[in-house]
CSV table of C-alpha atoms in Angstrom, one decimal:
chain,number,residue,atom,x,y,z
A,805,MET,CA,-5.3,-28.5,7.8
A,806,VAL,CA,-4.5,-26.4,4.7
A,807,SER,CA,-1.1,-25.0,3.9
A,808,ILE,CA,-0.5,-21.5,2.4
A,809,GLU,CA,0.3,-23.0,-1.0
A,810,GLY,CA,-2.9,-25.2,-0.7
A,811,ILE,CA,-5.0,-22.0,-1.1
A,812,MET,CA,-3.5,-21.0,-4.4
A,813,PRO,CA,-6.2,-22.8,-6.5
A,814,GLN,CA,-8.9,-20.8,-4.7
A,815,LEU,CA,-7.1,-17.6,-5.3
A,816,LEU,CA,-6.7,-18.3,-9.0
A,817,GLU,CA,-10.3,-19.3,-9.3
A,818,PHE,CA,-11.4,-16.0,-7.5
A,819,ARG,CA,-9.3,-14.1,-10.0
A,820,ALA,CA,-10.4,-16.0,-13.1
A,821,GLN,CA,-14.1,-15.6,-12.2
A,822,ARG,CA,-13.6,-11.8,-12.2
A,823,GLU,CA,-11.2,-11.8,-15.2
A,824,TRP,CA,-8.8,-9.8,-13.2
A,825,GLU,CA,-5.6,-11.3,-14.7
A,826,GLN,CA,-5.6,-8.4,-17.1
A,827,PHE,CA,-5.0,-6.0,-14.2
A,828,HIS,CA,-2.6,-8.2,-12.3
A,829,LEU,CA,0.5,-7.2,-14.2
A,830,PRO,CA,3.6,-7.7,-12.1
A,831,LYS,CA,4.2,-3.9,-11.8
A,832,GLU,CA,0.6,-3.6,-10.4
A,833,LEU,CA,1.0,-6.5,-8.0
A,834,VAL,CA,4.2,-5.1,-6.5
A,835,ALA,CA,2.4,-1.8,-6.0
A,836,ALA,CA,-0.5,-3.6,-4.4
A,837,ILE,CA,1.8,-5.4,-2.0
A,838,SER,CA,3.4,-2.1,-1.0
A,839,ILE,CA,0.0,-0.4,-0.5
A,840,GLU,CA,-1.4,-3.2,1.6
A,841,ALA,CA,1.8,-3.3,3.6
A,842,SER,CA,1.2,0.4,4.4
A,843,GLU,CA,-2.3,-0.3,5.5
A,844,LEU,CA,-0.9,-2.9,7.8
A,845,GLN,CA,1.6,-0.4,9.1
A,846,GLU,CA,-1.2,2.2,9.7
A,847,LEU,CA,-2.6,-0.1,12.4
A,848,PHE,CA,0.6,0.6,14.4
A,849,LEU,CA,1.0,4.3,13.7
A,850,TRP,CA,1.4,6.8,16.6
A,851,ARG,CA,1.7,3.9,19.1
A,852,GLU,CA,4.5,2.8,21.2
A,853,ARG,CA,6.5,-0.2,20.3
A,854,GLU,CA,4.2,-2.7,22.0
A,855,SER,CA,5.1,-6.3,22.8
A,856,PRO,CA,3.3,-9.1,20.8
A,857,ASP,CA,1.4,-9.9,24.0
A,858,LEU,CA,0.0,-6.4,24.3
A,859,VAL,CA,-1.0,-6.3,20.6
A,860,LYS,CA,-2.8,-9.6,20.9
A,861,GLN,CA,-5.0,-8.4,23.8
A,862,ASP,CA,-7.0,-6.2,21.5
A,863,GLN,CA,-9.2,-8.6,19.5
A,864,HIS,CA,-10.7,-6.0,17.2
A,865,ARG,CA,-7.3,-4.7,16.2
A,866,MET,CA,-6.1,-8.2,15.7
A,867,ASP,CA,-8.9,-8.8,13.3
A,868,LEU,CA,-7.8,-5.8,11.3
A,869,ILE,CA,-4.1,-6.9,11.4
A,870,ARG,CA,-5.1,-10.4,10.2
A,871,ASP,CA,-7.0,-9.0,7.3
A,872,GLU,CA,-4.1,-6.7,6.2
A,873,VAL,CA,-1.5,-9.5,6.6
A,874,ALA,CA,-3.8,-11.6,4.4
A,875,ASP,CA,-4.0,-8.9,1.8
A,876,VAL,CA,-0.2,-8.6,1.6
A,877,LEU,CA,0.2,-12.3,1.3
A,878,ILE,CA,-2.5,-12.7,-1.3
A,879,TYR,CA,-0.8,-10.3,-3.7
A,880,LEU,CA,2.5,-11.9,-2.9
A,881,LEU,CA,1.1,-15.3,-3.8
A,882,PHE,CA,-0.4,-14.0,-7.1
A,883,LEU,CA,2.9,-12.4,-8.0
A,884,SER,CA,4.9,-15.5,-7.2
A,885,HIS,CA,2.5,-17.7,-9.2
A,886,ASP,CA,2.7,-15.4,-12.2
A,887,LEU,CA,6.5,-15.2,-12.2
A,888,ASP,CA,7.0,-18.8,-11.3
A,889,ILE,CA,8.7,-18.0,-8.0
A,890,ASP,CA,9.0,-21.1,-5.8
A,891,LEU,CA,8.5,-19.4,-2.4
A,892,PRO,CA,10.0,-22.0,-0.1
A,893,VAL,CA,13.1,-22.1,-2.3
A,894,ALA,CA,13.3,-18.3,-2.4
A,895,ILE,CA,13.1,-18.0,1.4
A,896,LYS,CA,15.7,-20.7,1.9
A,897,GLN,CA,18.1,-19.1,-0.5
A,898,LYS,CA,17.6,-15.7,1.1
A,899,LEU,CA,18.1,-17.2,4.5
A,900,ASP,CA,21.4,-18.7,3.3
A,901,LYS,CA,22.6,-15.3,2.1
A,902,ASN,CA,21.6,-13.7,5.4
A,903,ARG,CA,23.5,-16.4,7.4
A,904,THR,CA,26.6,-15.4,5.5
A,905,LYS,CA,25.9,-11.6,5.6
A,906,TYR,CA,25.1,-11.5,9.3
A,907,PRO,CA,27.3,-14.0,11.1
A,908,ALA,CA,25.7,-14.9,14.4
A,909,GLU,CA,28.8,-14.1,16.5
A,910,GLU,CA,29.2,-10.7,15.0
A,911,TYR,CA,25.5,-9.7,15.0
A,912,ARG,CA,24.4,-11.2,18.3
A,913,GLY,CA,22.2,-8.6,20.0
A,914,LYS,CA,23.0,-6.0,17.4
A,915,PHE,CA,20.5,-5.0,14.8
A,916,ARG,CA,21.6,-5.1,11.3
A,917,GLU,CA,22.1,-1.7,9.8
A,918,PRO,CA,19.5,-1.2,7.1
O,8,MET,CA,9.5,-30.7,-1.0
O,9,VAL,CA,9.2,-28.1,1.7
O,10,SER,CA,6.1,-25.9,2.3
O,11,ILE,CA,6.3,-22.2,3.3
O,12,GLU,CA,5.3,-23.1,6.9
O,13,GLY,CA,8.0,-25.8,7.0
O,14,ILE,CA,10.7,-23.2,6.9
O,15,MET,CA,9.5,-21.4,10.1
O,16,PRO,CA,11.8,-23.4,12.4
O,17,GLN,CA,14.8,-22.3,10.4
O,18,LEU,CA,13.7,-18.7,10.5
O,19,LEU,CA,13.2,-18.9,14.3
O,20,GLU,CA,16.6,-20.5,14.7
O,21,PHE,CA,18.2,-17.8,12.6
O,22,ARG,CA,16.6,-15.1,14.7
O,23,ALA,CA,17.4,-16.8,18.0
O,24,GLN,CA,21.0,-17.3,17.2
O,25,ARG,CA,21.4,-13.5,16.7
O,26,GLU,CA,19.1,-12.6,19.6
O,27,TRP,CA,17.1,-10.4,17.3
O,28,GLU,CA,13.7,-11.1,19.0
O,29,GLN,CA,14.4,-7.9,21.0
O,30,PHE,CA,14.2,-5.9,17.7
O,31,HIS,CA,11.4,-7.8,16.1
O,32,LEU,CA,8.6,-5.9,17.8
O,33,PRO,CA,5.4,-6.0,15.8
O,34,LYS,CA,5.6,-2.3,15.0
O,35,GLU,CA,9.1,-2.9,13.6
O,36,LEU,CA,8.2,-6.0,11.6
O,37,VAL,CA,5.3,-4.1,9.8
O,38,ALA,CA,7.7,-1.3,9.0
O,39,ALA,CA,10.2,-3.9,7.7
O,40,ILE,CA,7.5,-5.5,5.5
O,41,SER,CA,6.6,-2.1,4.0
O,42,ILE,CA,10.3,-1.2,3.4
O,43,GLU,CA,11.0,-4.5,1.7
O,44,ALA,CA,7.9,-4.2,-0.4
O,45,SER,CA,9.2,-0.8,-1.6
O,46,GLU,CA,12.5,-2.4,-2.5
O,47,LEU,CA,10.6,-5.0,-4.5
O,48,GLN,CA,8.6,-2.2,-6.2
O,49,GLU,CA,11.8,-0.3,-7.1
O,50,LEU,CA,12.7,-3.2,-9.5
O,51,PHE,CA,9.7,-2.1,-11.6
O,52,LEU,CA,10.1,1.7,-11.4
O,53,TRP,CA,10.2,3.8,-14.6
O,54,ARG,CA,9.3,0.7,-16.6
O,55,GLU,CA,6.2,-0.1,-18.6
O,56,ARG,CA,3.6,-2.5,-17.4
O,57,GLU,CA,5.4,-5.6,-18.7
O,58,SER,CA,3.8,-9.0,-19.0
O,59,PRO,CA,4.9,-11.8,-16.7
O,60,ASP,CA,6.6,-13.5,-19.6
O,61,LEU,CA,8.6,-10.4,-20.4
O,62,VAL,CA,9.7,-9.9,-16.8
O,63,LYS,CA,10.8,-13.6,-16.6
O,64,GLN,CA,13.1,-13.3,-19.6
O,65,ASP,CA,15.6,-11.2,-17.5
O,66,GLN,CA,17.3,-13.8,-15.3
O,67,HIS,CA,19.4,-11.3,-13.3
O,68,ARG,CA,16.3,-9.1,-12.6
O,69,MET,CA,14.3,-12.3,-11.6
O,70,ASP,CA,17.0,-13.1,-9.0
O,71,LEU,CA,16.6,-9.6,-7.5
O,72,ILE,CA,12.8,-10.0,-7.5
O,73,ARG,CA,13.0,-13.4,-5.9
O,74,ASP,CA,15.2,-12.0,-3.1
O,75,GLU,CA,12.9,-9.1,-2.4
O,76,VAL,CA,9.8,-11.3,-2.4
O,77,ALA,CA,11.5,-13.5,0.1
O,78,ASP,CA,12.4,-10.6,2.3
O,79,VAL,CA,8.7,-9.5,2.4
O,80,LEU,CA,7.6,-13.0,3.1
O,81,ILE,CA,10.2,-13.6,5.8
O,82,TYR,CA,9.1,-10.6,7.9
O,83,LEU,CA,5.5,-11.5,7.3
O,84,LEU,CA,6.2,-15.0,8.7
O,85,PHE,CA,7.9,-13.6,11.7
O,86,LEU,CA,5.0,-11.2,12.4
O,87,SER,CA,2.4,-14.0,12.0
O,88,HIS,CA,4.4,-16.3,14.3
O,89,ASP,CA,4.7,-13.6,17.0
O,90,LEU,CA,1.1,-12.6,16.8
O,91,ASP,CA,-0.3,-16.2,16.5
O,92,ILE,CA,-1.8,-15.5,13.1
O,93,ASP,CA,-2.7,-18.7,11.2
O,94,LEU,CA,-1.9,-17.6,7.7
O,95,PRO,CA,-4.0,-20.1,5.7
O,96,VAL,CA,-7.0,-19.3,7.9
O,97,ALA,CA,-6.4,-15.6,7.5
O,98,ILE,CA,-6.2,-15.8,3.7
O,99,LYS,CA,-9.3,-17.9,3.5
O,100,GLN,CA,-11.3,-15.5,5.7
O,101,LYS,CA,-10.2,-12.6,3.6
O,102,LEU,CA,-11.0,-14.4,0.4
O,103,ASP,CA,-14.5,-15.0,1.7
O,104,LYS,CA,-14.9,-11.3,2.5
O,105,ASN,CA,-13.7,-10.4,-1.0
O,106,ARG,CA,-16.1,-12.9,-2.6
O,107,THR,CA,-18.9,-11.0,-0.9
O,108,LYS,CA,-17.5,-7.5,-1.5
O,109,TYR,CA,-16.7,-8.1,-5.2
O,110,PRO,CA,-19.4,-10.3,-6.7
O,111,ALA,CA,-18.1,-11.9,-9.8
O,112,GLU,CA,-20.9,-10.8,-12.1
O,113,GLU,CA,-20.6,-7.1,-11.0
O,114,TYR,CA,-16.8,-6.9,-11.1
O,115,ARG,CA,-16.1,-9.1,-14.1
O,116,GLY,CA,-13.4,-7.3,-16.2
O,117,LYS,CA,-13.6,-4.2,-14.0
O,118,PHE,CA,-10.9,-3.5,-11.5
O,119,ARG,CA,-12.0,-2.8,-8.0
O,120,GLU,CA,-11.8,0.8,-7.0
O,121,PRO,CA,-9.1,1.0,-4.3
B,1111,MET,CA,17.2,33.0,0.7
B,1112,VAL,CA,15.5,30.6,-1.7
B,1113,SER,CA,12.0,29.2,-1.1
B,1114,ILE,CA,11.0,25.6,-2.0
B,1115,GLU,CA,9.1,26.8,-5.0
B,1116,GLY,CA,12.1,28.8,-6.1
B,1117,ILE,CA,14.1,25.7,-6.9
B,1118,MET,CA,11.5,24.4,-9.4
B,1119,PRO,CA,13.2,25.9,-12.4
B,1120,GLN,CA,16.5,24.1,-11.5
B,1121,LEU,CA,14.6,20.8,-11.1
B,1122,LEU,CA,12.9,21.2,-14.5
B,1123,GLU,CA,16.2,22.1,-16.1
B,1124,PHE,CA,17.9,19.0,-14.5
B,1125,ARG,CA,15.0,16.8,-15.9
B,1126,ALA,CA,15.0,18.4,-19.4
B,1127,GLN,CA,18.8,18.0,-19.8
B,1128,ARG,CA,18.4,14.3,-19.3
B,1129,GLU,CA,15.1,14.0,-21.2
B,1130,TRP,CA,13.5,12.3,-18.3
B,1131,GLU,CA,10.1,13.7,-18.8
B,1132,GLN,CA,9.2,10.6,-20.7
B,1133,PHE,CA,9.8,8.5,-17.6
B,1134,HIS,CA,8.1,10.9,-15.2
B,1135,LEU,CA,4.5,9.8,-15.8
B,1136,PRO,CA,2.3,10.5,-12.7
B,1137,LYS,CA,2.0,6.8,-11.9
B,1138,GLU,CA,5.8,6.6,-11.8
B,1139,LEU,CA,6.3,9.7,-9.8
B,1140,VAL,CA,3.8,8.5,-7.1
B,1141,ALA,CA,5.7,5.2,-7.0
B,1142,ALA,CA,9.0,7.1,-6.7
B,1143,ILE,CA,7.6,9.2,-3.8
B,1144,SER,CA,6.5,6.0,-2.0
B,1145,ILE,CA,9.9,4.3,-2.6
B,1146,GLU,CA,11.9,7.3,-1.3
B,1147,ALA,CA,9.6,7.6,1.7
B,1148,SER,CA,10.5,4.0,2.5
B,1149,GLU,CA,14.2,4.7,2.2
B,1150,LEU,CA,13.7,7.6,4.7
B,1151,GLN,CA,11.8,5.2,7.0
B,1152,GLU,CA,14.6,2.7,6.8
B,1153,LEU,CA,16.8,5.1,8.7
B,1154,PHE,CA,14.5,4.7,11.7
B,1155,LEU,CA,14.1,0.9,11.5
B,1156,TRP,CA,14.7,-1.3,14.6
B,1157,ARG,CA,15.3,1.8,16.7
B,1158,GLU,CA,13.3,3.2,19.6
B,1159,ARG,CA,11.1,6.2,19.2
B,1160,GLU,CA,13.8,8.8,19.7
B,1161,SER,CA,13.2,12.4,20.4
B,1162,PRO,CA,14.1,15.0,17.7
B,1163,ASP,CA,17.0,16.1,19.9
B,1164,LEU,CA,18.4,12.6,20.0
B,1165,VAL,CA,18.1,12.1,16.3
B,1166,LYS,CA,19.8,15.4,15.6
B,1167,GLN,CA,22.9,14.5,17.6
B,1168,ASP,CA,24.0,12.0,15.0
B,1169,GLN,CA,25.4,14.2,12.2
B,1170,HIS,CA,26.0,11.4,9.7
B,1171,ARG,CA,22.5,10.0,10.1
B,1172,MET,CA,21.1,13.5,9.8
B,1173,ASP,CA,22.9,13.8,6.4
B,1174,LEU,CA,21.2,10.6,5.2
B,1175,ILE,CA,17.8,11.8,6.5
B,1176,ARG,CA,18.2,15.1,4.8
B,1177,ASP,CA,19.0,13.4,1.5
B,1178,GLU,CA,16.0,11.1,1.7
B,1179,VAL,CA,13.7,14.0,2.7
B,1180,ALA,CA,15.0,15.9,-0.3
B,1181,ASP,CA,14.3,12.9,-2.6
B,1182,VAL,CA,10.7,12.6,-1.4
B,1183,LEU,CA,10.2,16.3,-1.9
B,1184,ILE,CA,11.8,16.5,-5.3
B,1185,TYR,CA,9.4,13.9,-6.7
B,1186,LEU,CA,6.5,15.6,-5.0
B,1187,LEU,CA,7.5,18.8,-6.7
B,1188,PHE,CA,7.7,17.2,-10.1
B,1189,LEU,CA,4.3,15.6,-9.7
B,1190,SER,CA,2.7,18.8,-8.5
B,1191,HIS,CA,4.3,20.7,-11.4
B,1192,ASP,CA,3.1,18.2,-13.9
B,1193,LEU,CA,-0.5,18.0,-12.5
B,1194,ASP,CA,-0.8,21.8,-11.9
B,1195,ILE,CA,-1.2,21.3,-8.2
B,1196,ASP,CA,-0.7,24.5,-6.2
B,1197,LEU,CA,1.0,23.1,-3.1
B,1198,PRO,CA,0.3,26.0,-0.7
B,1199,VAL,CA,-3.3,26.0,-1.7
B,1200,ALA,CA,-3.5,22.2,-1.4
B,1201,ILE,CA,-2.0,22.2,2.1
B,1202,LYS,CA,-4.3,25.0,3.3
B,1203,GLN,CA,-7.4,23.2,2.0
B,1204,LYS,CA,-6.3,19.9,3.7
B,1205,LEU,CA,-5.6,21.8,6.9
B,1206,ASP,CA,-9.1,23.2,6.8
B,1207,LYS,CA,-10.6,19.8,6.4
B,1208,ASN,CA,-8.5,18.5,9.2
B,1209,ARG,CA,-9.6,21.3,11.5
B,1210,THR,CA,-13.2,20.2,10.9
B,1211,LYS,CA,-12.5,16.5,11.1
B,1212,TYR,CA,-10.4,16.7,14.3
B,1213,PRO,CA,-11.9,19.4,16.6
B,1214,ALA,CA,-9.2,20.6,19.0
B,1215,GLU,CA,-11.4,20.0,22.1
B,1216,GLU,CA,-12.2,16.4,21.1
B,1217,TYR,CA,-8.7,15.4,20.0
B,1218,ARG,CA,-6.6,17.2,22.5
B,1219,GLY,CA,-3.9,14.8,23.6
B,1220,LYS,CA,-5.5,11.9,21.7
B,1221,PHE,CA,-4.0,10.7,18.4
B,1222,ARG,CA,-6.3,10.4,15.5
B,1223,GLU,CA,-7.2,6.9,14.7
B,1224,PRO,CA,-5.8,6.2,11.2
U,231,MET,CA,0.4,34.5,-2.5
U,232,VAL,CA,1.6,32.2,0.2
U,233,SER,CA,4.7,30.0,-0.1
U,234,ILE,CA,4.9,26.4,1.2
U,235,GLU,CA,7.1,27.6,4.1
U,236,GLY,CA,4.6,30.4,4.8
U,237,ILE,CA,2.1,27.8,6.0
U,238,MET,CA,4.4,26.3,8.6
U,239,PRO,CA,3.0,28.6,11.4
U,240,GLN,CA,-0.5,27.4,10.7
U,241,LEU,CA,0.6,23.8,10.8
U,242,LEU,CA,2.4,24.3,14.1
U,243,GLU,CA,-0.7,26.0,15.6
U,244,PHE,CA,-2.9,23.2,14.4
U,245,ARG,CA,-0.6,20.7,16.1
U,246,ALA,CA,-0.2,22.7,19.3
U,247,GLN,CA,-3.9,23.1,19.8
U,248,ARG,CA,-4.3,19.3,19.7
U,249,GLU,CA,-1.2,18.7,21.7
U,250,TRP,CA,-0.1,16.2,19.1
U,251,GLU,CA,3.7,17.0,19.4
U,252,GLN,CA,3.8,14.0,21.8
U,253,PHE,CA,2.8,11.7,18.9
U,254,HIS,CA,4.9,13.4,16.3
U,255,LEU,CA,8.2,11.6,17.1
U,256,PRO,CA,10.5,11.5,14.0
U,257,LYS,CA,10.0,7.7,13.7
U,258,GLU,CA,6.2,8.3,13.6
U,259,LEU,CA,6.4,11.1,11.1
U,260,VAL,CA,8.5,9.1,8.6
U,261,ALA,CA,6.0,6.2,9.0
U,262,ALA,CA,3.1,8.7,8.3
U,263,ILE,CA,4.9,10.1,5.2
U,264,SER,CA,5.2,6.5,3.9
U,265,ILE,CA,1.6,5.6,4.6
U,266,GLU,CA,0.3,8.8,3.0
U,267,ALA,CA,2.5,8.2,0.0
U,268,SER,CA,0.9,4.8,-0.4
U,269,GLU,CA,-2.6,6.3,-0.2
U,270,LEU,CA,-1.5,8.6,-3.0
U,271,GLN,CA,-0.2,5.7,-5.0
U,272,GLU,CA,-3.5,3.8,-4.5
U,273,LEU,CA,-5.2,6.4,-6.7
U,274,PHE,CA,-3.1,5.1,-9.6
U,275,LEU,CA,-3.4,1.4,-8.9
U,276,TRP,CA,-4.5,-1.0,-11.7
U,277,ARG,CA,-4.4,1.8,-14.2
U,278,GLU,CA,-2.3,2.4,-17.2
U,279,ARG,CA,0.6,4.8,-17.2
U,280,GLU,CA,-1.6,7.8,-18.1
U,281,SER,CA,-0.2,11.1,-19.3
U,282,PRO,CA,-0.5,14.2,-16.9
U,283,ASP,CA,-3.2,15.6,-19.3
U,284,LEU,CA,-5.3,12.5,-19.0
U,285,VAL,CA,-5.0,12.4,-15.2
U,286,LYS,CA,-6.0,16.1,-15.0
U,287,GLN,CA,-9.3,15.5,-16.9
U,288,ASP,CA,-10.9,13.7,-14.0
U,289,GLN,CA,-11.7,16.5,-11.5
U,290,HIS,CA,-12.9,14.2,-8.7
U,291,ARG,CA,-9.7,12.1,-8.9
U,292,MET,CA,-7.6,15.3,-9.0
U,293,ASP,CA,-9.3,16.4,-5.7
U,294,LEU,CA,-8.3,13.1,-4.1
U,295,ILE,CA,-4.7,13.4,-5.5
U,296,ARG,CA,-4.4,16.9,-4.2
U,297,ASP,CA,-5.4,15.9,-0.7
U,298,GLU,CA,-3.0,13.0,-0.6
U,299,VAL,CA,-0.2,15.1,-1.9
U,300,ALA,CA,-1.0,17.6,0.8
U,301,ASP,CA,-0.9,14.9,3.4
U,302,VAL,CA,2.6,13.7,2.4
U,303,LEU,CA,3.9,17.3,2.3
U,304,ILE,CA,2.3,18.2,5.7
U,305,TYR,CA,4.1,15.4,7.5
U,306,LEU,CA,7.3,16.2,5.6
U,307,LEU,CA,7.1,19.8,6.8
U,308,PHE,CA,6.5,18.7,10.4
U,309,LEU,CA,9.5,16.4,10.2
U,310,SER,CA,11.7,19.0,8.7
U,311,HIS,CA,10.7,21.6,11.3
U,312,ASP,CA,11.3,19.2,14.1
U,313,LEU,CA,14.7,18.1,12.8
U,314,ASP,CA,15.8,21.6,11.7
U,315,ILE,CA,16.1,20.6,8.1
U,316,ASP,CA,16.2,23.5,5.7
U,317,LEU,CA,14.3,22.1,2.8
U,318,PRO,CA,15.5,24.4,0.0
U,319,VAL,CA,19.1,23.8,1.0
U,320,ALA,CA,18.4,20.0,1.3
U,321,ILE,CA,16.9,19.9,-2.2
U,322,LYS,CA,19.8,22.0,-3.7
U,323,GLN,CA,22.4,19.7,-2.2
U,324,LYS,CA,20.6,16.6,-3.4
U,325,LEU,CA,20.3,18.1,-6.9
U,326,ASP,CA,24.0,18.8,-6.9
U,327,LYS,CA,24.7,15.2,-6.0
U,328,ASN,CA,22.4,14.0,-8.7
U,329,ARG,CA,24.0,16.2,-11.3
U,330,THR,CA,27.3,14.4,-10.5
U,331,LYS,CA,25.8,11.0,-10.2
U,332,TYR,CA,23.8,11.2,-13.4
U,333,PRO,CA,25.8,13.2,-16.0
U,334,ALA,CA,23.4,14.5,-18.6
U,335,GLU,CA,25.3,13.1,-21.6
U,336,GLU,CA,25.4,9.6,-20.2
U,337,TYR,CA,21.8,9.5,-18.9
U,338,ARG,CA,20.0,11.4,-21.7
U,339,GLY,CA,16.9,9.4,-22.5
U,340,LYS,CA,17.9,6.6,-20.1
U,341,PHE,CA,16.2,6.1,-16.8
U,342,ARG,CA,18.5,5.8,-13.9
U,343,GLU,CA,18.7,2.3,-12.5
U,344,PRO,CA,17.2,2.4,-9.1
């Protein structure tokens, strides 16, 4: 069983073998994350707001979704590596902020206004 | 030391306490990923293509970057949970495809055409 | 009555007075378009797929939508100006391509696969 | 010479012939705008911040850019039609707000913080 972080060495090797560090400037990586996120979103365009179970029934579409999710995450991992961002720590700190910003009693069953 | 996956229970608890599962339909989560990715990108708008070292010098900006990276990842983790996507497996499969699609000899020092 | 194109001189004057041409490189303008498009999308996040009539009932939200639509269009107009893109011609050519790509008989009532 | 607005009847006819009004809910159109904006951005990924003149030298790339710009604008026009947004008015109002928010003296030569 491999963790997300455990794949980082393979990602860095893949990049080094192609000498792509020169293209992977932070500004480019955040653009790439956004572009891949849009490709992921495209797989849901024009469709109703399906339940997870309904989405999961279409194996072909799930393969496409899985690939786009991986693309977003790969660029996110490169960015975090290059900027020394500790992802578990970053998530926990953001979660703490969200707990304060959206008290459970006040926001129960209400979506947060963007 | 906590792994990315190790935070999933806390994320699910945060969501359950607010009864936000009803809003977290896959179509919404992919939209949220894309929106957060844009907020991350906004922190690099109008600026030159800075090196990672230069970006890291600005502590305040790094705090903002860390938060937006966390937001993207949080929604990605919710989506993957809800759609039973095994993220390490998804990354490894995508990496295998990329190794075939972008042979190191052919793409060394050349960026891949989007 | 002013047309969209008729506002271009005002946009260029606004930009020149602030000497912002130096920041408005094409790569930056396309990033700005994408970021503003996400801010527009944020106004629809977590919500059902409402009808136009339902959306129009909320005056405050319509004000926000109008502003974000304007932001997307403003950057699109700057980009088109700077790259000498004739927008009416570009739309007509794209529409011609779409007429061929999506024959009415075949696509009637079916959304186009992204 | 046709204006941007002058193409609206052709766009509506194209849509009506395919009975695509049913898919063009506002939430979908804003997602489509964002997705097309990302495809436009992809044409600038991994590249330096080129000047407009440099971008214009590559005719093939300009064709791709023109098509993606058209796609963003087409969905923006559909959305504005469906929500009764008067685009020239919307731009002018936003421009007025920006004039107040970014006084020329204060922002001359400085990019606005996103």
